[in-house]
């Protein structure tokens, strides 16, 4: 049982099965711009509040026993935004890690970043590299930022790696299976929890936007109307409760209870 304060300050109780907490939760944090617009603020104010929400959700996920929390912070397509917004987004990891690393260490959280990080500004890369180094000994939840990440590019890079291995006679084409592809994708960095159990997208949009296309084959998907800057720990608990109410079958059929023969 988890008790949380709701937005209206009342306390809500959410029953979760502690044995079935999703091991890997991935979140498409959407709606920052709309949140700001609604408050007549510049779009970047939404990103700033979104960063505060990242802190709270990280702590909650870690307390729940989630093993990997993957957050889509910047896509390979986000470079198309106005330069001022891109610059703000690129500066967020600097601000975030500057203040939050001690708390991450206290919570035993390890930082990982997956994406084409060589294309990030030097200051962003340094902030990320420092956070990774400072938390490298931590053994708890992995906070995995997808930064300059795109799933199709990731799959193409992976296939290029495998093609090179074939050319170098290290791999035969008929040896390529799901495990082989898993090995060359960026989520290998969070093995053995490569695939999310639960993918959440905020803000009411119902699409995947080039995020973990291979890895979400059997993930439970939850689309919530809450805008990311309004997303609270109680929302995460409610979404995990929804996840637990679902019946994951992986293409099989539900195990039925053996009928009792006692009459
Ligand atoms: C999508 O909302 C959000 C993003 C592109 C950026 C997400 C980044 C954060 C939440 C902060 C991340 C924090 C760290 C520490 C890196 P949108 O701008 O597309 O919103 P809209 O659809 O309402 O316009």
mmCIF file of N, CA, C and O in Angstrom, residues 31-50 84-85 88 229:
data_model
loop_
_atom_site.group_PDB
_atom_site.id
_atom_site.type_symbol
_atom_site.label_atom_id
_atom_site.label_comp_id
_atom_site.label_asym_id
_atom_site.label_seq_id
_atom_site.Cartn_x
_atom_site.Cartn_y
_atom_site.Cartn_z
ATOM 1 N N UNK A 31 4.371 17.358 -23.357
ATOM 2 C CA UNK A 31 3.380 18.345 -22.913
ATOM 3 C C UNK A 31 3.969 19.556 -22.207
ATOM 4 O O UNK A 31 3.223 20.384 -21.686
ATOM 5 N N UNK A 32 5.276 19.682 -22.208
ATOM 6 C CA UNK A 32 5.906 20.833 -21.527
ATOM 7 C C UNK A 32 5.475 22.153 -22.153
ATOM 8 O O UNK A 32 5.170 23.116 -21.448
ATOM 9 N N UNK A 33 5.473 22.179 -23.491
ATOM 10 C CA UNK A 33 5.120 23.413 -24.207
ATOM 11 C C UNK A 33 3.682 23.817 -23.912
ATOM 12 O O UNK A 33 3.396 24.989 -23.616
ATOM 13 N N UNK A 34 2.775 22.850 -23.956
ATOM 14 C CA UNK A 34 1.349 23.155 -23.714
ATOM 15 C C UNK A 34 1.109 23.606 -22.281
ATOM 16 O O UNK A 34 0.308 24.491 -22.017
ATOM 17 N N UNK A 35 1.841 23.013 -21.360
ATOM 18 C CA UNK A 35 1.719 23.409 -19.942
ATOM 19 C C UNK A 35 2.082 24.888 -19.796
ATOM 20 O O UNK A 35 1.368 25.646 -19.138
ATOM 21 N N UNK A 36 3.189 25.268 -20.442
ATOM 22 C CA UNK A 36 3.646 26.661 -20.347
ATOM 23 C C UNK A 36 2.641 27.603 -21.026
ATOM 24 O O UNK A 36 2.283 28.649 -20.468
ATOM 25 N N UNK A 37 2.175 27.180 -22.199
ATOM 26 C CA UNK A 37 1.226 27.998 -22.963
ATOM 27 C C UNK A 37 -0.032 28.276 -22.131
ATOM 28 O O UNK A 37 -0.526 29.401 -22.093
ATOM 29 N N UNK A 38 -0.507 27.235 -21.457
ATOM 30 C CA UNK A 38 -1.725 27.381 -20.637
ATOM 31 C C UNK A 38 -1.533 28.413 -19.525
ATOM 32 O O UNK A 38 -2.465 29.047 -19.080
ATOM 33 N N UNK A 39 -0.279 28.532 -19.089
ATOM 34 C CA UNK A 39 0.013 29.476 -18.010
ATOM 35 C C UNK A 39 0.559 30.790 -18.556
ATOM 36 O O UNK A 39 1.079 31.612 -17.792
ATOM 37 N N UNK A 40 0.452 30.977 -19.880
ATOM 38 C CA UNK A 40 0.960 32.179 -20.561
ATOM 39 C C UNK A 40 2.455 32.404 -20.269
ATOM 40 O O UNK A 40 2.903 33.529 -20.087
ATOM 41 N N UNK A 41 3.190 31.317 -20.211
ATOM 42 C CA UNK A 41 4.634 31.389 -19.962
ATOM 43 C C UNK A 41 5.385 30.964 -21.224
ATOM 44 O O UNK A 41 4.818 30.288 -22.082
ATOM 45 N N UNK A 42 6.653 31.335 -21.360
ATOM 46 C CA UNK A 42 7.423 30.830 -22.507
ATOM 47 C C UNK A 42 7.568 29.309 -22.446
ATOM 48 O O UNK A 42 7.591 28.734 -21.339
ATOM 49 N N UNK A 43 7.683 28.646 -23.601
ATOM 50 C CA UNK A 43 7.756 27.177 -23.655
ATOM 51 C C UNK A 43 8.824 26.607 -22.710
ATOM 52 O O UNK A 43 8.630 25.575 -22.087
ATOM 53 N N UNK A 44 9.940 27.334 -22.624
ATOM 54 C CA UNK A 44 11.051 26.783 -21.833
ATOM 55 C C UNK A 44 10.697 26.674 -20.338
ATOM 56 O O UNK A 44 11.281 25.861 -19.614
ATOM 57 N N UNK A 45 9.712 27.480 -19.899
ATOM 58 C CA UNK A 45 9.276 27.355 -18.500
ATOM 59 C C UNK A 45 8.703 25.955 -18.267
ATOM 60 O O UNK A 45 8.826 25.390 -17.173
ATOM 61 N N UNK A 46 8.076 25.408 -19.296
ATOM 62 C CA UNK A 46 7.546 24.036 -19.207
ATOM 63 C C UNK A 46 8.676 23.025 -19.082
ATOM 64 O O UNK A 46 8.580 22.064 -18.302
ATOM 65 N N UNK A 47 9.745 23.248 -19.817
ATOM 66 C CA UNK A 47 10.889 22.317 -19.733
ATOM 67 C C UNK A 47 11.536 22.400 -18.345
ATOM 68 O O UNK A 47 11.962 21.402 -17.783
ATOM 69 N N UNK A 48 11.591 23.640 -17.802
ATOM 70 C CA UNK A 48 12.208 23.822 -16.485
ATOM 71 C C UNK A 48 11.391 23.080 -15.422
ATOM 72 O O UNK A 48 11.949 22.351 -14.594
ATOM 73 N N UNK A 49 10.072 23.251 -15.477
ATOM 74 C CA UNK A 49 9.213 22.531 -14.518
ATOM 75 C C UNK A 49 9.318 21.028 -14.774
ATOM 76 O O UNK A 49 9.321 20.228 -13.837
ATOM 77 N N UNK A 50 9.435 20.649 -16.071
ATOM 78 C CA UNK A 50 9.583 19.231 -16.426
ATOM 79 C C UNK A 50 10.814 18.626 -15.770
ATOM 80 O O UNK A 50 10.806 17.468 -15.336
ATOM 81 N N UNK A 84 16.910 28.726 -29.739
ATOM 82 C CA UNK A 84 16.862 29.134 -28.325
ATOM 83 C C UNK A 84 16.309 27.997 -27.456
ATOM 84 O O UNK A 84 16.785 27.771 -26.335
ATOM 85 N N UNK A 85 15.315 27.271 -27.992
ATOM 86 C CA UNK A 85 14.739 26.153 -27.215
ATOM 87 C C UNK A 85 15.729 24.981 -27.141
ATOM 88 O O UNK A 85 15.893 24.353 -26.095
ATOM 89 N N UNK A 88 18.303 25.756 -24.612
ATOM 90 C CA UNK A 88 17.765 25.591 -23.250
ATOM 91 C C UNK A 88 17.737 24.116 -22.864
ATOM 92 O O UNK A 88 18.158 23.735 -21.777
ATOM 93 N N UNK A 229 4.757 18.370 -16.938
ATOM 94 C CA UNK A 229 5.072 19.204 -15.764
ATOM 95 C C UNK A 229 4.070 19.039 -14.624
ATOM 96 O O UNK A 229 4.340 19.446 -13.493
#
